[in-house]
Short mmCIF file of C-alpha atoms and ligand atoms in Angstrom, two decimals:
data_model
loop_
_atom_site.label_atom_id
_atom_site.label_comp_id
_atom_site.label_asym_id
_atom_site.label_seq_id
_atom_site.Cartn_x
_atom_site.Cartn_y
_atom_site.Cartn_z
CA MET P 990 90.13 125.59 58.86
CA ALA P 991 89.12 123.56 55.23
CA THR P 992 88.21 120.40 55.19
CA THR P 993 89.83 117.48 53.54
CA LEU P 994 88.06 114.95 51.86
CA SER P 995 89.34 112.19 54.61
CA GLU P 996 87.82 114.10 57.04
CA ALA P 997 84.35 113.70 55.65
CA TYR P 998 84.05 110.61 55.81
CA ARG P 999 84.79 109.89 59.45
CA ASP P 1000 81.67 111.02 60.70
CA THR P 1001 80.03 107.45 59.80
CA PRO P 1002 82.45 104.87 61.16
CA LEU P 1003 81.50 101.64 60.14
CA GLN P 1004 81.32 97.41 61.20
CA LEU P 1005 84.55 95.62 61.22
CA LYS P 1006 83.05 93.38 58.88
CA HIS P 1007 82.51 95.99 56.94
CA ILE P 1008 85.73 96.64 56.51
CA ILE P 1009 88.12 93.09 56.63
CA PRO P 1010 88.23 91.80 53.43
CA LEU P 1011 88.03 87.36 52.62
CA ASP P 1012 91.62 86.06 52.95
CA PHE P 1013 91.38 85.09 49.11
CA ASP P 1014 94.43 83.19 49.32
CA SER P 1015 93.06 80.17 51.61
CA ILE P 1016 89.58 80.30 50.14
CA HIS P 1017 88.99 77.79 46.73
CA TYR P 1018 84.78 77.58 46.61
CA LEU P 1019 82.85 80.78 46.63
CA PRO P 1020 81.15 80.71 50.66
CA GLU P 1021 77.83 80.93 50.76
CA SER P 1022 77.81 84.93 52.55
CA HIS P 1023 79.65 86.56 48.09
CA VAL P 1024 76.67 84.53 46.79
CA TRP P 1025 74.97 86.71 44.59
CA THR P 1026 71.38 85.10 43.23
CA GLU P 1027 69.49 87.67 41.62
CA SER P 1028 71.46 90.45 40.26
CA VAL P 1029 74.05 88.99 38.52
CA ASP P 1030 72.11 87.35 35.53
CA LEU P 1031 71.09 90.88 34.64
CA LEU P 1032 71.53 91.24 31.07
CA SER P 1033 75.88 91.19 29.66
CA VAL P 1034 76.04 92.21 26.41
CA ASP P 1035 79.81 91.37 25.43
CA GLU P 1036 80.28 94.10 22.44
CA SER P 1037 81.57 97.49 23.19
CA ASP P 1038 80.82 100.23 22.29
CA VAL P 1039 81.92 103.34 24.63
CA PRO P 1040 83.40 105.79 23.03
CA ILE P 1041 87.33 106.18 22.71
CA ILE P 1042 88.52 109.75 22.52
CA ASP P 1043 92.33 110.83 21.01
CA LEU P 1044 91.87 114.25 23.17
CA HIS P 1045 94.04 116.17 20.75
CA ALA P 1046 91.35 115.44 18.64
CA PRO P 1047 90.11 119.43 17.00
CA ASP P 1048 86.89 118.56 17.93
CA ALA P 1049 87.34 116.84 21.04
CA VAL P 1050 84.85 119.11 23.06
CA GLU P 1051 81.57 118.17 20.90
CA LEU P 1052 83.35 114.73 21.15
CA VAL P 1053 83.46 114.71 25.16
CA GLY P 1054 80.17 116.83 24.93
CA ASN P 1055 78.37 113.60 22.76
CA ALA P 1056 80.14 111.43 25.38
CA CYS P 1057 79.11 112.58 28.54
CA ARG P 1058 74.99 112.76 27.22
CA LYS P 1059 74.97 109.59 25.77
CA TRP P 1060 77.02 106.90 28.23
CA GLY P 1061 78.81 109.37 31.12
CA MET P 1062 81.36 107.35 30.29
CA PHE P 1063 84.52 106.92 27.55
CA GLN P 1064 87.72 105.95 26.75
CA VAL P 1065 90.91 108.72 26.36
CA ILE P 1066 94.11 107.48 23.90
CA ASN P 1067 96.40 110.08 23.55
CA HIS P 1068 96.63 111.51 27.67
CA GLY P 1069 99.65 112.39 27.90
CA VAL P 1070 100.41 109.91 31.56
CA PRO P 1071 103.16 107.73 30.45
CA ARG P 1072 102.65 104.48 29.76
CA SER P 1073 105.91 103.58 32.11
CA LEU P 1074 104.20 105.68 34.75
CA LEU P 1075 101.55 103.92 34.41
CA GLY P 1076 103.26 100.27 34.26
CA ASP P 1077 104.80 101.21 37.89
CA ALA P 1078 102.47 101.84 38.85
CA GLU P 1079 99.97 99.17 38.32
CA SER P 1080 103.20 96.66 39.91
CA HIS P 1081 102.65 98.26 42.64
CA VAL P 1082 99.61 97.54 43.56
CA ARG P 1083 100.36 93.68 42.18
CA ARG P 1084 103.04 93.14 45.13
CA LEU P 1085 100.95 95.45 47.25
CA PHE P 1086 97.27 91.97 47.33
CA GLY P 1087 100.02 90.10 46.97
CA LEU P 1088 101.71 90.46 50.68
CA PRO P 1089 100.03 87.48 53.09
CA ALA P 1090 96.48 88.52 54.20
CA HIS P 1091 98.87 88.65 57.46
CA ARG P 1092 100.57 91.58 56.37
CA LYS P 1093 97.76 93.65 54.62
CA LEU P 1094 95.67 93.21 57.35
CA GLN P 1095 98.32 96.42 58.62
CA ALA P 1096 96.98 99.29 57.88
CA LEU P 1097 93.05 98.07 58.05
CA ARG P 1098 91.25 100.44 57.56
CA SER P 1099 90.15 102.29 60.53
CA PRO P 1100 86.11 102.00 61.14
CA GLY P 1101 86.10 105.68 61.56
CA GLY P 1102 88.88 105.96 58.95
CA ALA P 1103 88.26 106.14 55.13
CA THR P 1104 92.19 105.33 53.46
CA GLY P 1105 93.96 102.09 53.92
CA TYR P 1106 93.19 98.20 53.26
CA GLY P 1107 89.31 96.98 53.01
CA VAL P 1108 86.70 96.07 51.34
CA ALA P 1109 84.54 98.81 49.52
CA ARG P 1110 83.28 102.01 51.01
CA ILE P 1111 79.75 101.07 49.56
CA SER P 1112 78.96 97.27 51.21
CA PRO P 1113 76.75 98.03 54.20
CA PHE P 1114 74.59 98.98 51.59
CA PHE P 1115 74.82 95.27 50.68
CA SER P 1116 73.71 91.78 52.00
CA LYS P 1117 76.45 89.30 50.88
CA LEU P 1118 79.81 90.70 50.38
CA MET P 1119 82.03 91.36 46.79
CA TRP P 1120 84.71 89.39 45.71
CA HIS P 1121 87.26 92.16 46.82
CA GLU P 1122 89.26 93.55 48.36
CA GLY P 1123 90.51 97.42 47.70
CA PHE P 1124 93.12 100.53 49.51
CA THR P 1125 92.70 104.34 50.18
CA ILE P 1126 94.65 106.68 49.67
CA MET P 1127 94.15 110.32 50.05
CA GLY P 1128 97.21 113.06 49.92
CA SER P 1129 99.50 111.11 51.49
CA SER P 1130 100.35 106.78 50.95
CA LEU P 1131 102.76 106.87 54.11
CA GLU P 1132 100.64 106.28 57.04
CA HIS P 1133 100.10 103.33 56.14
CA ALA P 1134 103.06 102.33 53.98
CA LYS P 1135 104.75 102.68 56.87
CA LEU P 1136 102.76 99.02 58.55
CA LEU P 1137 103.24 97.25 54.82
CA TRP P 1138 107.35 97.72 54.68
CA PRO P 1139 107.93 98.98 57.30
CA GLN P 1140 111.52 99.40 55.69
CA ASP P 1141 111.14 99.75 52.08
CA TYR P 1142 107.84 101.67 51.68
CA GLU P 1143 109.05 105.06 49.40
CA GLU P 1144 109.15 103.55 46.44
CA PHE P 1145 105.38 102.62 46.92
CA CYS P 1146 104.80 106.27 47.97
CA SER P 1147 107.00 107.90 44.89
CA ALA P 1148 104.98 106.05 43.36
CA MET P 1149 101.81 107.11 44.25
CA ASP P 1150 101.69 110.10 44.57
CA ASN P 1151 103.25 110.77 41.07
CA TYR P 1152 99.84 108.71 39.77
CA GLN P 1153 98.31 111.15 41.83
CA LYS P 1154 99.85 114.42 40.45
CA GLN P 1155 99.53 113.15 36.31
CA MET P 1156 95.44 112.06 37.62
CA LYS P 1157 95.26 115.74 38.79
CA SER P 1158 95.99 117.33 35.92
CA LEU P 1159 94.72 115.24 33.45
CA ALA P 1160 91.18 115.27 35.91
CA TYR P 1161 91.61 118.90 35.26
CA LYS P 1162 91.95 118.42 31.25
CA ILE P 1163 88.96 116.54 31.25
CA LEU P 1164 86.88 118.91 33.78
CA VAL P 1165 87.35 121.51 31.44
CA LEU P 1166 86.22 119.71 28.21
CA ILE P 1167 83.91 119.12 30.31
CA LEU P 1168 82.78 122.74 31.08
CA LYS P 1169 83.55 123.78 27.67
CA SER P 1170 81.00 121.19 25.94
CA LEU P 1171 78.10 122.58 28.39
CA GLU P 1172 79.12 126.21 27.60
CA ALA P 1173 79.33 126.97 30.51
CA LYS P 1174 79.52 130.76 31.64
CA ASP P 1175 80.67 130.39 35.40
CA GLU P 1176 82.86 128.14 35.00
CA LYS P 1177 85.42 130.16 35.39
CA THR P 1178 83.88 130.66 39.43
CA LEU P 1179 84.40 126.64 38.90
CA ILE P 1180 87.19 125.25 37.29
CA SER P 1181 89.80 128.90 37.80
CA THR P 1182 89.39 129.90 41.68
CA ALA P 1183 91.83 129.67 43.76
CA SER P 1184 89.75 127.11 45.15
CA PHE P 1185 89.65 124.82 42.61
CA GLN P 1186 93.49 124.60 42.91
CA GLN P 1187 92.37 122.66 45.69
CA SER P 1188 90.23 120.12 45.13
CA GLU P 1189 90.11 117.09 46.34
CA GLY P 1190 91.11 113.91 45.20
CA ALA P 1191 92.10 110.52 46.30
CA LEU P 1192 93.23 107.37 44.24
CA GLN P 1193 91.76 103.83 45.56
CA LEU P 1194 93.30 100.55 43.97
CA ASN P 1195 91.18 97.36 43.93
CA SER P 1196 91.98 93.91 43.47
CA TYR P 1197 89.79 91.35 42.02
CA PRO P 1198 90.69 87.52 43.02
CA CYS P 1199 90.55 84.54 40.13
CA CYS P 1200 87.05 83.39 40.75
CA PRO P 1201 85.52 80.11 41.94
CA ASN P 1202 82.02 80.09 40.73
CA HIS P 1203 82.67 83.56 39.34
CA ASN P 1204 78.48 83.44 37.50
CA GLN P 1205 77.12 83.97 40.96
CA ALA P 1206 79.38 87.05 42.78
CA ILE P 1207 80.23 90.36 42.06
CA GLY P 1208 83.19 91.72 42.47
CA LEU P 1209 81.79 95.43 42.77
CA ALA P 1210 78.10 95.48 43.45
CA PRO P 1211 76.68 98.22 40.86
CA HIS P 1212 77.40 101.84 42.07
CA THR P 1213 77.87 105.62 40.60
CA ASP P 1214 80.72 107.45 41.30
CA SER P 1215 80.27 110.30 44.20
CA LEU P 1216 83.33 112.89 42.82
CA LEU P 1217 82.57 114.88 39.83
CA LEU P 1218 84.67 112.68 37.57
CA THR P 1219 87.09 109.44 37.78
CA ILE P 1220 89.75 107.90 35.51
CA LEU P 1221 90.37 104.63 35.82
CA HIS P 1222 93.30 102.25 35.17
CA GLN P 1223 92.34 99.06 34.25
CA ASN P 1224 94.37 95.61 33.69
CA ASP P 1225 94.24 93.43 31.00
CA THR P 1226 91.44 91.24 32.48
CA LYS P 1227 87.95 92.74 31.90
CA GLY P 1228 85.77 92.56 34.23
CA LEU P 1229 83.82 96.57 34.12
CA GLN P 1230 80.45 96.81 33.57
CA VAL P 1231 78.71 99.82 32.64
CA LEU P 1232 74.19 100.39 32.18
CA ARG P 1233 73.42 100.98 29.78
CA GLU P 1234 69.28 101.71 30.20
CA ASN P 1235 67.60 98.89 27.54
CA THR P 1236 70.23 97.31 26.99
CA GLY P 1237 72.36 95.97 29.85
CA TRP P 1238 75.09 95.68 31.26
CA ILE P 1239 78.25 95.98 28.80
CA THR P 1240 81.47 95.38 28.81
CA VAL P 1241 83.93 98.52 29.03
CA PRO P 1242 87.17 96.48 27.33
CA PRO P 1243 90.50 97.00 28.62
CA VAL P 1244 92.29 98.76 24.81
CA SER P 1245 95.90 99.55 26.53
CA GLU P 1246 97.19 102.84 25.98
CA ALA P 1247 93.76 103.93 27.11
CA LEU P 1248 92.05 105.17 30.24
CA VAL P 1249 88.69 105.49 30.68
CA VAL P 1250 86.99 107.88 31.97
CA ASN P 1251 83.89 108.74 33.81
CA ILE P 1252 80.84 111.19 35.87
CA GLY P 1253 80.11 111.55 38.62
CA ASP P 1254 77.48 112.31 40.72
CA LEU P 1255 78.08 115.38 41.87
CA LEU P 1256 78.41 116.63 37.85
CA ASN P 1257 75.04 114.77 37.05
CA ILE P 1258 74.68 118.27 39.51
CA VAL P 1259 76.78 120.83 37.92
CA SER P 1260 74.58 119.51 34.47
CA ASN P 1261 71.56 119.95 35.48
CA GLY P 1262 70.92 116.10 34.62
CA GLN P 1263 72.25 116.32 31.23
CA PHE P 1264 75.41 113.87 32.39
CA PRO P 1265 73.76 110.77 33.95
CA THR P 1266 75.58 109.34 36.59
CA VAL P 1267 76.70 105.75 35.15
CA TYR P 1268 76.11 102.59 37.27
CA HIS P 1269 79.01 100.70 37.00
CA ARG P 1270 79.65 97.39 38.58
CA VAL P 1271 82.71 94.31 38.21
CA VAL P 1272 81.98 90.96 37.89
CA PRO P 1273 85.34 88.73 38.43
CA ASN P 1274 87.11 86.22 36.54
CA GLU P 1275 87.54 82.66 36.98
CA THR P 1276 90.98 81.99 36.31
CA ARG P 1277 92.39 86.03 35.86
CA HIS P 1278 93.10 88.33 38.38
CA ARG P 1279 92.61 91.64 37.84
CA PHE P 1280 94.12 94.56 39.18
CA SER P 1281 92.27 98.64 39.00
CA MET P 1282 93.73 101.95 39.67
CA ALA P 1283 90.83 104.89 39.76
CA TYR P 1284 91.48 108.02 40.86
CA PHE P 1285 87.93 110.68 42.19
CA TYR P 1286 88.54 113.89 41.04
CA GLY P 1287 86.16 115.99 42.76
CA PRO P 1288 86.18 120.16 44.65
CA PRO P 1289 86.81 121.26 48.22
CA VAL P 1290 84.99 119.51 50.57
CA ASP P 1291 83.23 123.10 52.08
CA SER P 1292 83.00 124.65 49.01
CA THR P 1293 79.74 124.46 47.15
CA VAL P 1294 78.06 122.78 43.19
CA ALA P 1295 74.97 123.58 41.83
CA PRO P 1296 73.70 123.74 38.45
CA LEU P 1297 75.24 126.27 36.07
CA SER P 1298 73.18 128.97 35.70
CA ASN P 1299 73.26 129.15 31.90
CA LEU P 1300 71.06 125.31 31.70
CA GLY P 1301 68.11 126.23 32.80
CA SER P 1302 66.06 125.92 35.99
CA PRO P 1303 67.94 124.85 38.48
CA ARG P 1304 66.20 120.37 38.37
CA TYR P 1305 68.57 119.81 41.43
CA ARG P 1306 69.66 122.01 45.11
CA SER P 1307 73.15 123.35 45.72
CA VAL P 1308 75.27 121.40 48.27
CA THR P 1309 78.54 121.57 49.23
CA VAL P 1310 80.24 118.22 49.13
CA LYS P 1311 80.81 117.95 52.23
CA GLU P 1312 76.75 117.68 52.82
CA TYR P 1313 77.03 115.26 49.56
CA LEU P 1314 78.74 113.00 50.73
CA SER P 1315 77.12 112.21 53.93
CA ILE P 1316 74.13 111.81 52.40
CA LYS P 1317 75.08 110.18 49.67
CA ASN P 1318 77.65 108.25 53.00
CA LYS P 1319 73.48 107.41 54.41
CA HIS P 1320 71.01 106.69 52.15
CA LEU P 1321 73.73 105.66 48.54
CA ASP P 1322 71.63 105.76 45.40
CA LYS P 1323 68.72 108.48 47.24
CA ALA P 1324 71.04 110.82 46.81
CA ILE P 1325 70.86 112.10 43.82
CA PRO P 1326 66.70 112.19 44.44
CA LEU P 1327 66.83 113.92 47.56
CA LEU P 1328 67.95 116.75 46.09
CA LYS P 1329 66.20 117.25 43.23
CA THR P 1330 63.99 120.82 42.78
CA GLY P 1331 59.55 120.43 43.10
C1 J5X C 658 86.58 109.48 47.44
C2 J5X C 658 86.02 108.80 47.29
C3 J5X C 658 85.27 107.71 46.17
C4 J5X C 658 84.22 106.44 47.07
C5 J5X C 658 84.99 106.60 48.20
C6 J5X C 658 85.51 107.35 49.13
C7 J5X C 658 87.25 106.10 48.64
C8 J5X C 658 86.57 105.43 48.05
C9 J5X C 658 85.91 105.25 46.55
C10 J5X C 658 84.84 103.95 46.44
C11 J5X C 658 86.08 103.12 45.82
C12 J5X C 658 84.85 101.63 45.51
C13 J5X C 658 83.27 102.01 45.18
C14 J5X C 658 82.70 103.07 45.35
C15 J5X C 658 81.95 103.25 45.65
C16 J5X C 658 82.87 102.78 47.13
O1 J5X C 658 82.68 101.93 47.50
O2 J5X C 658 84.76 104.06 47.79
C17 J5X C 658 83.90 104.57 45.64
C18 J5X C 658 83.47 105.90 46.50
C19 J5X C 658 82.83 106.92 45.94
O3 J5X C 658 82.91 107.07 44.45
O4 J5X C 658 81.74 107.35 45.95
O1 AKG C 659 87.97 98.09 38.91
C1 AKG C 659 87.16 98.99 37.77
O2 AKG C 659 87.34 98.52 37.26
C2 AKG C 659 86.07 99.52 38.91
C3 AKG C 659 86.28 100.89 39.41
C4 AKG C 659 85.20 100.81 39.62
O3 AKG C 659 84.09 101.56 39.99
C5 AKG C 659 85.54 102.18 41.61
O4 AKG C 659 86.78 102.01 42.51
O5 AKG C 659 84.61 103.02 41.44
FE1 FE2 C 660 83.34 103.13 40.22
#
């Protein structure tokens, strides 16, 4: 039996203090538990050069390749996802996080589970808590939606299903462009085998409420995403930042109509290190409530990921997705270095 993505997270149970978010409605100051002293004052640069790529441009392959090499992140326009679908999904996200805390807690992620309401998965690795609440979906959202809205969960579920379907097909298109840019000879084994049609995905809904004393808080701590690539929709509130060597944290501004794409750890491996996996973080806002939806796209959990054969001698050993996630759950940022060969 094939392992599912949620099963891959089951062997790392968490403590409740690493699952339950703050009740943001009832708190109007920044508690000590959420004060980040050092990391936040790292240089923030408020101008952005993150490329914006028209997916139908004749040179899209080259543009995507350059952006992956230089940034590991870019925005896409002309992506074919209808504006109405994005708006619809966003309104459901607002409705979900707008529920009172006691209702949201009904759908709390279980300690051994991967889906439902809770803080970010990476929280146990940091001594301070984040100004953030999330809701994770892997496949169907039915189980948790029923707990949130016993009478009317259907609209939410179908909006999330549609959204994931659109994201999956867009992610596949972008992956094909990326593999072409790597001139992958063995791309077929990665993308057109029957098994890749059963690619895995997860949808993470994020909420960053207005934050008192926001300069001392962090919305989502610096991290890289684990799977192949992530497609992100952000509402019209900035907060996402990407770390650029020798420069600092650069804001990735919301561009209406655009979706943000970033390289994940598995593409770092597949590209034999040609594409960096990008550290990114979210800084909270004092007066605006920020929402985002991140779709994580990866190969089947039991499949093996390795550097493409045309990219020189492999700098990483091959690894199954399942094994990689388990290494990442234990070692976070050290997961990729642990796979280095020689
Ligand atoms: C399939 C995924 C991808 C996950 C874990 C699991 C479901 C939730 C995703 C996130 C979402 C928030 C940031 C992150 C770093 C986290 O803490 O949870 C992501 C993580 C990853 O990319 O590793
Ligand atoms: O909210 C954002 O802009 C980023 C979210 C993110 O990095 C994630 O969910 O992995
Ligand atoms: Fe992320």
